[in-house]
Amino acid sequence: MIRDELLDAVRDAMATLGVEPLPPAVVVERPANREHGDWSTNAALVCQKIAARNPRELGQALADVLSADPPPHVESLDIAGPGFVNFRLASTWLYDVLAAVITEGQDGYGRLDLGQGKRVNVEFVSANPTGPLHAGHGRWAAYGDSLCRILARCGYVPHAETYINDRGVQIQRLGESLAARKAGQEPPTEDHYMGDYIAEWAQEMPDGVDPAEWGMQRALDDQRQALAAMHVAFDTWSSERASVEAGHLESALQRLRDGGFVYEQDGATWLRTTDFGDDKDRVLIKSDGDATYLLPDIGYHENKYERGDLIIDVLGADHHGYVARMRAALQALGHAPEDYEAIIGQNVTLMRDGAEVRLSKRAGTMIEVRDLVDEVGPDVARFAYLLQSIDTSQTIDIDVLKAEASENPVYYVQYAHARVHSIGRMAAERGIDRVPFDQIDLGTLVHERELELLRQLSTLPETVESACRDRAPQKITTWVRELAAAFHGFYRDCPILRTDVAPELQQARLWLVEASRIGLAIGLDLLGVDAPEEM
RNA sequence: GCGUCCGUAGUUCAAUCGGAUAGAGCAACAGGCUUCGAACCUGUAAGUUGGGGGUUCGAGUCCCUCCGGGCGCACCA
């Protein structure tokens, strides 16, 4: 990587100036403004105190040392602003990028080994089996699935998992709600389920079945279909009931007792989560003898470590108070705090007809994931979900997604991919074959559009790394949109198959198109969005 | 009240673990197809990054404080 070569050169040069070792804050990065060069380093700024020198003066000294024996591709060096040293590179460095994309290919380019095979269990969606998935669940589905794809590309071994709370009062209430509707009555209390789907399902429900069991299976079928429609697949659907029957609850409780973290008070059994930073202790077993939801959850999480060295829970904002107690419980069971990670996703607000649609399974109105996916398709839905950070609340206006379908950002990216394949088809029609890459004269690629495309491709590895480290799929979304923009600009200004294009240039551009295809396909794949050859 | 996530162009959002002149889409306005797909391209306009203070060579980003919003604060799940 050019970046590492430049940093090594900076390190050597700073050593000759008496600064050794180089502080880790010293980086080689891309200036936000291209006029500042291709790469720059903040070494002089970071080291000014160590070296006891004015940063501009130190920067000048650094530039002088580097100029005496320039790193590869470096054409010129200058010092700018408060003391940045800027590198201007010959476009040969971008030809190396093109070669890397082509030789490493769709499978290898931007594939990293951050994880070194570490297993990561990612739990997401985990909706109660009491109704259809609403559009808010769609966000966790799109996010979790994309995160798993990014983790896999970075050398982790992800395991996508979802949890079914098929045990407890909410299932009973579902059954009672269905039974009441079937009998033509209102559900008995406000804590029962009111949605339109209850009435529909009550009509479907055969006589003589257990309403609770039947309703839960009905809800699960519905959820499975919705997730399939979104193209989200799980490695494991974990059942709370099965987990408890397997003894996970008891074994966790026993180990917590053995560790001395459990005590009795007011007739209830408590876990001393305050030992691990929670703000109050938590009840494991109520005074009536029933376990709270927390205890089976602890047993389940403990069991998840069989399927991952690191556990990630993707949770809605309404669960953020849950994180401290779960982390505390897992620490009490001997797990390091960094082996449990909770990602708190903020809420989704859906707009339709200019008004907010309330997302509640118990209220009468809701929008199901299936409705959204049916209306706009899985690609539009997923791309929309992954357009922004999970840390911010999101507003999705269904009317906008539908009305602007043709101008939707996902089509902008997919169109770029389809154009690539269109070029391939046209080339085949005209009998134009690509000659082997090692016979190409890359020096013909001098157009700013071509170079910009290569610059964008060069940033994929660091973008993937950043998206993985920050658990931030939206960085991939942004990147692939920028790549599509670079490709569309190139396509517009740089003819490839036209008869007036010189053969050497045509060949180089065909390989650049192939590199673009690889980049677009990787980006879309990491988002779980289809990369169509025709639209 | 306590905790937590936010507040960036008319709007929806970006912004490389603190970098230089804060960028895109949509909407608005003005242009661009006789050779490959116009679902595209080019340009114009649009900002006191909620207010104030601090740390730093450098703050949208970190700290404090105030304002505004979401979500929590059960022997519910």
Coordinates of C-alpha atoms (C1' of nucleotides) in Angstrom, one line a residue:
Chain A
M1 CA 0.0 0.0 0.0
I2 CA 1.2 3.4 -1.0
R3 CA 0.1 4.8 2.4
D4 CA 2.4 2.5 4.3
E5 CA 5.3 3.2 2.0
L6 CA 4.8 6.9 2.6
L7 CA 4.5 6.5 6.3
D8 CA 7.7 4.4 6.4
A9 CA 9.5 7.1 4.5
V10 CA 8.2 9.7 7.0
R11 CA 9.3 7.6 9.9
D12 CA 12.8 7.2 8.5
A13 CA 13.0 10.9 7.7
M14 CA 11.8 11.9 11.2
A15 CA 14.4 9.6 12.7
T16 CA 17.2 11.4 11.0
L17 CA 15.7 14.6 12.4
G18 CA 16.0 13.1 15.9
V19 CA 12.3 12.1 16.4
E20 CA 12.2 8.5 17.2
P21 CA 10.0 6.6 17.7
L22 CA 7.3 8.3 15.7
P23 CA 4.2 9.1 17.8
P24 CA 1.2 7.0 16.7
A25 CA -0.8 10.2 16.1
V26 CA 1.3 10.8 13.0
V27 CA -0.6 9.6 10.0
V28 CA -0.5 9.8 6.2
E29 CA -3.9 10.7 4.9
R30 CA -5.8 12.1 2.0
P31 CA -6.3 15.8 2.1
A32 CA -9.9 16.8 2.0
N33 CA -9.0 19.2 -0.8
R34 CA -7.3 17.7 -3.8
E35 CA -5.4 20.9 -4.4
H36 CA -3.3 20.0 -1.4
G37 CA -1.9 17.0 -3.1
D38 CA -2.5 13.3 -3.2
W39 CA -1.4 12.5 0.3
S40 CA -0.3 14.5 3.3
T41 CA 1.2 14.0 6.7
N42 CA 0.7 15.8 9.9
A43 CA 4.1 14.7 11.3
A44 CA 5.5 18.2 11.8
L45 CA 2.4 19.3 13.7
V46 CA 2.3 16.3 15.9
C47 CA 6.1 16.3 16.6
Q48 CA 6.6 20.0 17.1
K49 CA 6.8 19.6 20.9
I50 CA 9.1 16.6 20.9
A51 CA 11.4 18.2 18.4
A52 CA 11.0 21.6 20.1
R53 CA 10.7 23.2 16.7
N54 CA 8.3 25.5 14.9
P55 CA 6.0 23.2 12.9
R56 CA 6.5 24.9 9.6
E57 CA 10.2 24.8 10.1
L58 CA 10.1 21.2 11.1
G59 CA 7.9 20.4 8.1
Q60 CA 10.3 22.1 5.8
A61 CA 13.2 20.0 7.3
L62 CA 11.1 16.9 6.8
A63 CA 10.3 17.8 3.2
D64 CA 14.0 18.4 2.5
V65 CA 15.0 15.0 3.9
L66 CA 12.2 13.3 1.9
S67 CA 13.1 15.2 -1.3
A68 CA 16.7 13.9 -1.1
D69 CA 15.4 10.4 -1.6
P70 CA 11.8 10.5 -2.7
P71 CA 9.4 7.6 -1.9
P72 CA 7.9 5.7 -4.9
H73 CA 5.7 7.7 -7.2
V74 CA 6.4 11.0 -5.4
E75 CA 6.9 13.8 -7.8
S76 CA 7.0 16.7 -5.5
L77 CA 6.7 17.7 -1.9
D78 CA 5.6 20.9 -0.4
I79 CA 4.7 22.4 3.0
A80 CA 1.4 24.1 3.5
G81 CA -0.9 25.5 6.1
P82 CA 0.3 25.1 9.7
G83 CA 2.9 22.5 8.7
F84 CA 1.4 19.8 6.7
V85 CA 3.7 18.1 4.3
N86 CA 1.9 17.3 1.1
F87 CA 2.9 14.6 -1.4
R88 CA 2.1 15.0 -5.1
L89 CA 2.3 11.7 -6.8
A90 CA 2.7 10.7 -10.4
S91 CA -0.4 8.9 -11.7
T92 CA 1.6 5.7 -11.8
W93 CA 0.5 5.2 -8.2
L94 CA -3.1 4.9 -9.5
Y95 CA -2.0 2.4 -12.1
D96 CA -0.8 0.3 -9.1
V97 CA -4.3 0.6 -7.7
L98 CA -5.9 -0.6 -10.9
A99 CA -3.5 -3.5 -11.0
A100 CA -4.4 -4.4 -7.4
V101 CA -8.2 -4.3 -8.1
I102 CA -7.7 -6.5 -11.2
T103 CA -5.4 -9.0 -9.7
E104 CA -7.2 -9.3 -6.3
G105 CA -10.6 -9.3 -8.0
Q106 CA -14.1 -9.1 -6.6
D107 CA -13.3 -11.7 -4.0
G108 CA -10.0 -10.3 -2.9
Y109 CA -9.9 -6.5 -3.3
G110 CA -10.7 -4.8 0.0
R111 CA -10.6 -8.1 1.9
L112 CA -8.8 -7.6 5.2
D113 CA -7.7 -9.8 8.0
L114 CA -8.6 -7.6 11.0
G115 CA -10.6 -10.4 12.6
Q116 CA -8.1 -13.2 12.0
G117 CA -10.8 -15.7 12.2
K118 CA -12.4 -14.5 15.3
R119 CA -16.0 -15.6 15.6
V120 CA -18.6 -12.9 16.1
N121 CA -22.2 -13.7 17.1
V122 CA -24.5 -10.9 15.9
E123 CA -28.0 -11.0 17.2
F124 CA -30.5 -8.7 15.5
V125 CA -34.3 -8.3 14.9
S126 CA -35.3 -10.6 17.8
A127 CA -38.9 -9.6 17.7
N128 CA -41.5 -11.0 19.9
P129 CA -43.5 -13.7 18.0
T130 CA -46.7 -11.9 18.6
G131 CA -47.2 -10.1 15.3
P132 CA -45.7 -9.1 12.0
L133 CA -42.3 -7.3 11.8
H134 CA -42.9 -3.6 11.6
A135 CA -40.8 -1.3 9.5
G136 CA -38.6 -0.5 12.4
H137 CA -37.4 -4.1 12.6
G138 CA -36.5 -3.7 8.9
R139 CA -33.8 -1.3 10.0
W140 CA -32.2 -3.9 12.3
A141 CA -32.5 -6.5 9.7
A142 CA -30.8 -4.5 7.0
Y143 CA -28.1 -3.3 9.4
G144 CA -27.4 -6.6 11.0
D145 CA -27.1 -8.4 7.7
S146 CA -24.8 -5.8 6.3
L147 CA -22.7 -5.8 9.4
C148 CA -22.2 -9.5 9.1
R149 CA -21.1 -9.1 5.5
I150 CA -18.6 -6.4 6.4
L151 CA -17.3 -8.5 9.3
A152 CA -16.8 -11.5 7.0
R153 CA -14.9 -9.4 4.5
C154 CA -12.6 -8.2 7.3
G155 CA -11.6 -11.7 8.4
Y156 CA -14.1 -12.3 11.1
V157 CA -16.4 -15.3 11.1
P158 CA -19.9 -13.9 11.8
H159 CA -22.9 -15.8 12.9
A160 CA -26.2 -14.2 12.3
E161 CA -28.7 -15.0 15.0
T162 CA -32.2 -14.0 16.1
Y163 CA -34.0 -14.8 19.3
I164 CA -37.6 -15.9 19.7
N165 CA -39.2 -14.9 23.0
D166 CA -41.6 -17.9 22.7
R167 CA -42.2 -18.1 26.5
G168 CA -44.0 -15.8 28.8
V169 CA -47.0 -13.7 29.2
Q170 CA -47.0 -12.0 25.8
I171 CA -47.7 -15.3 24.1
Q172 CA -50.6 -15.9 26.4
R173 CA -51.9 -12.4 25.7
L174 CA -51.6 -13.0 22.0
G175 CA -53.7 -16.2 22.3
E176 CA -56.3 -14.4 24.4
S177 CA -56.5 -11.6 21.9
L178 CA -57.0 -14.0 19.0
A179 CA -59.6 -16.0 20.9
A180 CA -61.5 -12.8 21.8
R181 CA -61.5 -11.6 18.2
K182 CA -62.6 -15.0 17.0
A183 CA -65.5 -14.8 19.4
G184 CA -66.4 -11.4 18.1
Q185 CA -65.2 -9.6 21.2
E186 CA -62.7 -6.9 22.0
P187 CA -59.4 -8.0 23.5
P188 CA -59.9 -8.1 27.3
T189 CA -57.3 -5.4 28.4
E190 CA -55.2 -2.6 26.9
D191 CA -52.2 -4.9 27.4
H192 CA -53.6 -7.2 24.7
Y193 CA -52.9 -6.9 21.0
M194 CA -55.2 -4.6 19.0
G195 CA -53.8 -4.5 15.5
D196 CA -55.8 -5.2 12.4
Y197 CA -53.7 -8.4 11.9
I198 CA -55.3 -9.9 15.0
A199 CA -58.7 -9.7 13.4
E200 CA -57.3 -11.2 10.2
W201 CA -55.5 -14.0 11.9
A202 CA -58.5 -14.8 14.1
Q203 CA -60.5 -15.5 11.0
E204 CA -57.8 -17.8 9.7
M205 CA -57.5 -19.6 13.0
P206 CA -59.0 -23.1 12.8
D207 CA -61.3 -24.3 15.6
G208 CA -59.9 -26.5 18.3
V209 CA -56.3 -25.2 18.3
D210 CA -54.5 -23.6 21.1
P211 CA -54.7 -19.9 20.2
A212 CA -51.4 -19.0 21.8
E213 CA -49.5 -21.7 20.1
W214 CA -51.2 -21.3 16.8
G215 CA -50.8 -17.5 16.9
M216 CA -47.1 -17.7 17.7
Q217 CA -46.5 -20.0 14.8
R218 CA -48.5 -17.7 12.6
A219 CA -46.4 -14.7 13.7
L220 CA -43.2 -16.6 13.1
D221 CA -44.3 -17.7 9.6
D222 CA -45.1 -14.1 8.9
Q223 CA -41.7 -12.9 10.2
R224 CA -39.8 -15.5 8.2
Q225 CA -41.6 -14.5 5.0
A226 CA -40.8 -10.8 5.7
L227 CA -37.2 -11.5 6.3
A228 CA -36.9 -13.6 3.2
A229 CA -38.5 -10.9 1.2
M230 CA -35.8 -8.6 2.5
H231 CA -33.2 -11.2 1.6
V232 CA -32.0 -11.5 5.2
A233 CA -31.1 -14.9 6.4
F234 CA -30.1 -16.1 9.8
D235 CA -27.7 -18.9 10.7
T236 CA -29.6 -19.6 13.9
W237 CA -33.2 -18.9 15.1
S238 CA -32.9 -19.4 18.8
S239 CA -35.9 -20.3 20.9
E240 CA -36.2 -19.1 24.4
R241 CA -38.2 -22.1 25.3
A242 CA -35.6 -24.5 23.9
S243 CA -32.8 -22.6 25.7
V244 CA -34.6 -22.9 29.0
E245 CA -35.4 -26.6 28.3
A246 CA -31.7 -27.2 27.6
G247 CA -31.0 -26.0 31.1
H248 CA -29.2 -22.7 30.2
L249 CA -31.2 -20.8 32.8
E250 CA -30.4 -23.1 35.7
S251 CA -26.7 -23.5 34.8
A252 CA -26.3 -19.7 34.6
L253 CA -28.1 -19.2 37.8
Q254 CA -26.0 -21.8 39.5
R255 CA -22.8 -20.3 38.3
L256 CA -23.9 -16.9 39.4
R257 CA -24.7 -18.3 42.9
D258 CA -21.4 -20.1 43.0
G259 CA -19.7 -16.8 42.2
G260 CA -21.4 -15.2 45.1
F261 CA -23.3 -12.6 43.1
V262 CA -26.7 -13.7 44.1
Y263 CA -28.7 -12.8 47.2
E264 CA -32.3 -13.0 48.6
Q265 CA -34.2 -10.0 49.7
D266 CA -37.9 -9.2 50.1
G267 CA -38.7 -12.8 49.0
A268 CA -37.0 -12.3 45.6
T269 CA -33.7 -13.4 44.2
W270 CA -31.3 -10.7 43.1
L271 CA -28.2 -10.4 41.1
R272 CA -25.6 -7.9 42.3
T273 CA -25.0 -6.2 39.0
T274 CA -23.8 -3.1 40.8
D275 CA -20.5 -4.9 41.3
F276 CA -20.0 -4.3 37.6
G277 CA -21.2 -0.8 37.2
D278 CA -24.9 -1.2 36.9
D279 CA -26.8 1.5 38.8
K280 CA -29.0 -0.9 40.8
D281 CA -29.2 -4.6 41.4
R282 CA -31.6 -6.7 39.3
V283 CA -34.2 -9.2 40.2
L284 CA -33.7 -12.7 38.7
I285 CA -36.6 -14.5 40.4
K286 CA -39.6 -12.6 41.5
S287 CA -41.2 -13.2 45.0
D288 CA -43.9 -15.2 43.2
G289 CA -41.3 -17.7 42.1
D290 CA -41.3 -16.8 38.4
A291 CA -38.1 -15.8 36.7
T292 CA -37.9 -12.3 35.2
Y293 CA -37.1 -12.0 31.5
L294 CA -33.5 -11.2 32.6
L295 CA -32.6 -14.7 33.8
P296 CA -33.4 -16.7 30.7
D297 CA -31.7 -13.9 28.7
I298 CA -28.5 -14.4 30.7
G299 CA -28.6 -18.1 30.1
Y300 CA -29.2 -17.5 26.4
H301 CA -26.3 -15.0 26.2
E302 CA -24.0 -17.3 28.0
N303 CA -24.9 -20.1 25.5
K304 CA -24.2 -17.7 22.6
Y305 CA -20.5 -17.8 23.5
E306 CA -20.6 -21.3 22.0
R307 CA -21.2 -19.6 18.7
G308 CA -19.0 -16.6 19.0
D309 CA -16.0 -15.2 20.9
L310 CA -17.5 -11.8 20.7
I311 CA -21.2 -11.2 21.1
I312 CA -22.9 -8.2 19.4
D313 CA -26.5 -7.4 20.2
V314 CA -28.3 -5.0 17.9
L315 CA -31.0 -3.4 20.0
G316 CA -33.6 -0.7 19.7
A317 CA -33.2 2.5 21.6
D318 CA -35.9 1.3 24.0
H319 CA -33.5 -1.4 25.2
H320 CA -30.5 0.7 26.0
G321 CA -31.2 0.5 29.8
Y322 CA -30.7 -3.3 29.4
V323 CA -27.1 -3.2 28.3
A324 CA -25.5 -2.4 31.7
R325 CA -27.2 -5.3 33.4
M326 CA -26.5 -7.8 30.7
R327 CA -22.8 -6.8 30.5
A328 CA -22.7 -7.0 34.3
A329 CA -24.2 -10.5 34.3
L330 CA -21.8 -11.7 31.7
Q331 CA -18.9 -10.3 33.6
A332 CA -20.1 -12.1 36.7
L333 CA -20.0 -15.3 34.6
G334 CA -16.4 -14.6 33.8
H335 CA -16.6 -12.9 30.4
A336 CA -14.5 -9.8 29.7
P337 CA -16.6 -6.7 29.2
E338 CA -15.2 -6.2 25.7
D339 CA -16.6 -9.5 24.7
Y340 CA -20.1 -8.2 24.9
E341 CA -21.0 -5.3 22.6
A342 CA -24.4 -3.7 22.3
I343 CA -25.3 -1.5 19.4
I344 CA -28.2 0.7 20.1
G345 CA -30.1 1.6 17.0
Q346 CA -32.3 4.7 17.1
N347 CA -35.9 4.6 16.0
V348 CA -37.4 4.7 12.6
T349 CA -40.3 7.0 11.9
L350 CA -42.3 6.2 8.9
M351 CA -44.2 8.8 7.0
R352 CA -47.1 8.2 4.7
D353 CA -49.4 10.7 3.2
G354 CA -47.4 13.4 5.0
A355 CA -48.1 12.0 8.4
E356 CA -46.2 9.9 10.9
V357 CA -47.3 6.3 11.1
R358 CA -47.0 5.0 14.6
L359 CA -45.1 1.8 15.0
S360 CA -46.7 -0.3 17.6
K361 CA -47.8 -3.9 17.6
R362 CA -50.5 -3.1 20.1
A363 CA -51.9 0.0 18.5
G364 CA -54.3 -0.3 15.6
T365 CA -52.0 1.1 12.9
M366 CA -48.6 0.0 11.8
I367 CA -46.6 -0.6 8.7
E368 CA -45.2 -4.0 8.2
V369 CA -41.8 -4.7 6.7
R370 CA -43.7 -6.7 4.1
D371 CA -45.8 -3.8 3.1
L372 CA -42.7 -1.6 2.7
V373 CA -40.8 -4.3 0.8
D374 CA -43.8 -5.1 -1.4
E375 CA -44.2 -1.4 -2.3
V376 CA -40.6 -0.5 -3.0
G377 CA -38.7 -3.8 -3.2
P378 CA -35.9 -5.2 -1.1
D379 CA -33.1 -3.2 -2.7
V380 CA -34.7 0.2 -2.3
A381 CA -35.7 -0.6 1.3
R382 CA -32.3 -1.9 2.3
F383 CA -30.4 0.9 0.7
A384 CA -32.7 3.4 2.4
Y385 CA -32.2 1.8 5.8
L386 CA -28.4 1.8 5.2
L387 CA -28.2 5.4 4.0
Q388 CA -27.5 6.8 7.5
S389 CA -25.8 6.0 10.8
I390 CA -27.6 3.7 13.1
D391 CA -26.9 6.3 15.8
T392 CA -29.4 8.7 14.5
S393 CA -33.2 8.4 14.3
Q394 CA -34.4 7.9 10.8
T395 CA -37.4 9.1 8.9
I396 CA -38.5 7.1 5.9
D397 CA -41.2 8.6 3.8
I398 CA -42.7 5.8 1.8
D399 CA -44.3 8.2 -0.6
V400 CA -40.9 9.7 -1.4
L401 CA -39.3 6.3 -1.8
K402 CA -42.0 5.3 -4.3
A403 CA -42.4 8.6 -6.1
E404 CA -38.7 9.1 -6.5
A405 CA -38.1 5.5 -7.4
S406 CA -36.4 6.4 -10.6
E407 CA -34.1 9.0 -8.9
N408 CA -33.5 6.8 -5.9
P409 CA -29.8 6.6 -4.9
V410 CA -29.9 2.8 -5.1
Y411 CA -30.8 3.0 -8.8
Y412 CA -28.0 5.5 -9.4
V413 CA -25.6 2.8 -8.2
Q414 CA -27.3 -0.1 -9.8
Y415 CA -27.4 1.8 -13.1
A416 CA -23.7 2.3 -13.0
H417 CA -23.3 -1.5 -12.6
A418 CA -25.8 -2.1 -15.4
R419 CA -23.9 0.3 -17.7
V420 CA -20.7 -1.7 -17.1
H421 CA -22.4 -4.8 -18.3
S422 CA -23.9 -3.0 -21.2
I423 CA -20.4 -2.0 -22.3
G424 CA -19.4 -5.7 -22.1
R425 CA -22.4 -6.8 -24.2
M426 CA -21.7 -4.1 -26.8
A427 CA -18.0 -5.0 -26.9
A428 CA -18.9 -8.6 -27.5
E429 CA -21.3 -7.6 -30.3
R430 CA -18.5 -5.7 -32.0
G431 CA -16.0 -8.5 -31.5
I432 CA -13.8 -6.5 -29.2
D433 CA -11.9 -8.6 -26.7
R434 CA -9.8 -7.5 -23.8
V435 CA -6.2 -8.2 -24.2
P436 CA -4.4 -9.5 -21.1
F437 CA -3.9 -6.9 -18.4
D438 CA -0.1 -7.2 -18.3
Q439 CA 0.0 -6.1 -21.9
I440 CA -1.9 -2.9 -21.3
D441 CA -0.4 0.5 -21.6
L442 CA -1.8 2.1 -18.5
G443 CA 0.0 5.3 -19.3
T444 CA -2.8 6.2 -21.7
L445 CA -5.1 6.8 -18.7
V446 CA -4.5 10.5 -18.2
H447 CA -8.0 11.9 -18.2
E448 CA -9.1 13.5 -14.9
R449 CA -12.2 11.3 -14.9
E450 CA -10.1 8.2 -15.2
L451 CA -7.8 9.2 -12.4
E452 CA -10.8 10.2 -10.2
L453 CA -12.3 6.8 -10.7
L454 CA -9.0 5.2 -9.6
R455 CA -8.7 7.4 -6.6
Q456 CA -12.2 6.4 -5.5
L457 CA -11.3 2.7 -6.0
S458 CA -8.1 3.2 -4.0
T459 CA -10.1 4.1 -0.9
L460 CA -12.1 0.8 -0.7
P461 CA -9.8 -1.0 1.7
E462 CA -9.7 1.8 4.2
T463 CA -13.4 2.4 3.9
V464 CA -14.2 -1.3 4.6
E465 CA -11.8 -1.2 7.6
S466 CA -13.5 1.9 8.9
A467 CA -17.0 0.6 8.3
C468 CA -16.1 -2.6 10.2
R469 CA -14.3 -0.9 13.1
D470 CA -17.1 1.6 13.6
R471 CA -19.9 -1.0 12.9
A472 CA -21.0 1.5 10.3
P473 CA -22.4 0.1 7.0
Q474 CA -23.5 3.6 5.9
K475 CA -19.8 4.2 5.2
I476 CA -20.0 1.6 2.5
T477 CA -23.2 3.2 1.2
T478 CA -21.5 6.5 0.9
W479 CA -18.5 5.0 -0.8
V480 CA -20.4 3.1 -3.4
R481 CA -22.5 6.1 -4.3
E482 CA -19.3 8.1 -4.8
L483 CA -17.9 5.3 -6.9
A484 CA -21.0 5.3 -9.0
A485 CA -20.7 9.1 -9.4
A486 CA -17.1 8.7 -10.5
F487 CA -18.1 6.0 -13.0
H488 CA -21.0 8.0 -14.5
G489 CA -18.7 11.0 -15.0
F490 CA -16.0 8.8 -16.6
Y491 CA -18.6 7.1 -18.8
R492 CA -19.9 10.5 -20.0
D493 CA -16.6 12.0 -20.8
C494 CA -14.4 9.0 -21.8
P495 CA -15.8 7.0 -24.7
I496 CA -14.7 3.4 -24.8
L497 CA -16.1 1.6 -27.7
R498 CA -16.5 4.5 -30.1
T499 CA -14.6 4.0 -33.3
D500 CA -12.5 7.1 -32.8
V501 CA -10.9 5.7 -29.7
A502 CA -7.3 4.5 -30.1
P503 CA -7.0 0.8 -29.5
E504 CA -4.4 1.1 -26.7
L505 CA -6.6 3.6 -24.9
Q506 CA -9.7 1.5 -25.5
Q507 CA -8.0 -1.5 -23.9
A508 CA -6.9 0.5 -20.9
R509 CA -10.4 1.9 -20.5
L510 CA -12.0 -1.6 -20.8
W511 CA -9.9 -2.7 -17.8
L512 CA -10.8 0.4 -15.9
V513 CA -14.5 -0.5 -16.6
E514 CA -13.8 -4.0 -15.2
A515 CA -12.2 -2.5 -12.1
S516 CA -15.3 -0.3 -11.7
R517 CA -17.5 -3.4 -12.0
I518 CA -15.5 -5.1 -9.2
G519 CA -15.8 -2.1 -6.9
L520 CA -19.5 -1.6 -7.5
A521 CA -20.2 -5.3 -7.0
I522 CA -18.2 -5.4 -3.8
G523 CA -20.0 -2.4 -2.4
L524 CA -23.4 -3.5 -3.3
D525 CA -22.7 -7.0 -1.9
L526 CA -21.6 -5.6 1.4
L527 CA -25.0 -3.9 1.6
G528 CA -26.9 -6.9 0.5
V529 CA -28.2 -5.1 -2.5
D530 CA -28.5 -6.8 -5.9
A531 CA -26.1 -5.8 -8.6
P532 CA -28.2 -6.1 -11.8
E533 CA -26.6 -6.5 -15.2
E534 CA -29.6 -4.9 -16.9
M535 CA -32.3 -2.6 -15.6
Chain B
rG1 C1' -34.8 14.7 38.1
rC2 C1' -31.0 10.7 36.5
rG3 C1' -29.1 8.1 32.2
rU4 C1' -28.5 7.6 27.0
rC5 C1' -28.6 8.9 21.6
rC6 C1' -29.1 13.1 18.7
rG7 C1' -29.3 18.6 16.8
rU8 C1' -25.1 20.2 10.1
rA9 C1' -28.0 24.0 3.4
rG10 C1' -35.3 24.7 2.3
rU11 C1' -35.4 19.2 3.1
rU12 C1' -33.1 14.0 3.8
rC13 C1' -28.3 13.0 5.1
rA14 C1' -22.3 12.7 4.6
rA15 C1' -17.9 14.3 6.7
rU16 C1' -11.3 9.3 7.0
rC17 C1' -10.5 6.9 15.8
rG18 C1' -9.4 16.1 16.1
rG19 C1' -7.0 18.1 10.1
rA20 C1' -6.4 22.6 5.7
rU21 C1' -11.8 26.3 2.0
rA22 C1' -18.0 21.4 6.0
rG23 C1' -19.8 17.9 1.1
rA24 C1' -23.8 14.8 -1.7
rG25 C1' -29.1 13.4 -3.1
rC26 C1' -33.9 15.6 -3.4
rA27 C1' -36.4 20.2 -4.3
rA28 C1' -35.3 25.3 -7.3
rC29 C1' -33.0 27.6 -11.5
rA30 C1' -29.8 27.4 -16.2
rG31 C1' -27.4 24.3 -19.8
rG32 C1' -25.9 19.3 -22.4
rC33 C1' -27.5 13.3 -26.4
rU34 C1' -25.9 12.0 -35.0
rU35 C1' -21.1 7.1 -32.4
rC36 C1' -21.3 3.2 -25.5
rG37 C1' -27.9 3.0 -21.9
rA38 C1' -30.1 10.9 -20.5
rA39 C1' -32.3 6.0 -14.5
rC40 C1' -26.7 10.2 -16.9
rC41 C1' -23.5 14.7 -17.1
rU42 C1' -22.2 20.2 -16.2
rG43 C1' -23.2 24.8 -13.8
rU44 C1' -25.9 28.4 -10.3
rA45 C1' -28.0 29.2 -5.7
rA46 C1' -28.3 27.4 -0.7
rG47 C1' -24.5 27.2 6.2
rU48 C1' -22.8 31.6 12.5
rU49 C1' -22.5 22.8 12.1
rG50 C1' -28.8 24.8 18.1
rG51 C1' -26.4 29.0 21.8
rG52 C1' -22.2 30.0 24.9
rG53 C1' -17.5 28.7 27.2
rG54 C1' -13.0 25.5 27.4
rU55 C1' -8.8 22.1 25.6
rU56 C1' -5.6 22.1 21.1
rC57 C1' -1.0 24.2 16.3
rG58 C1' -6.0 22.9 14.6
rA59 C1' -13.0 21.4 16.9
rG60 C1' -19.1 19.6 13.3
rU61 C1' -16.0 15.9 15.9
rC62 C1' -13.2 16.0 22.7
rC63 C1' -14.8 18.5 27.7
rC64 C1' -18.3 21.9 30.5
rU65 C1' -22.9 24.4 30.4
rC66 C1' -27.6 26.0 28.5
rC67 C1' -31.7 25.2 24.8
rG68 C1' -34.5 21.6 21.7
rG69 C1' -35.9 16.5 20.4
rG70 C1' -36.0 10.7 20.6
rC71 C1' -35.6 6.6 24.0
rG72 C1' -35.1 4.5 28.9
rC73 C1' -35.2 4.8 34.4
rA74 C1' -40.4 -2.4 37.2
rC75 C1' -40.3 -8.1 41.5
rC76 C1' -43.2 -5.9 32.5
rA77 C1' -40.6 -7.9 28.3

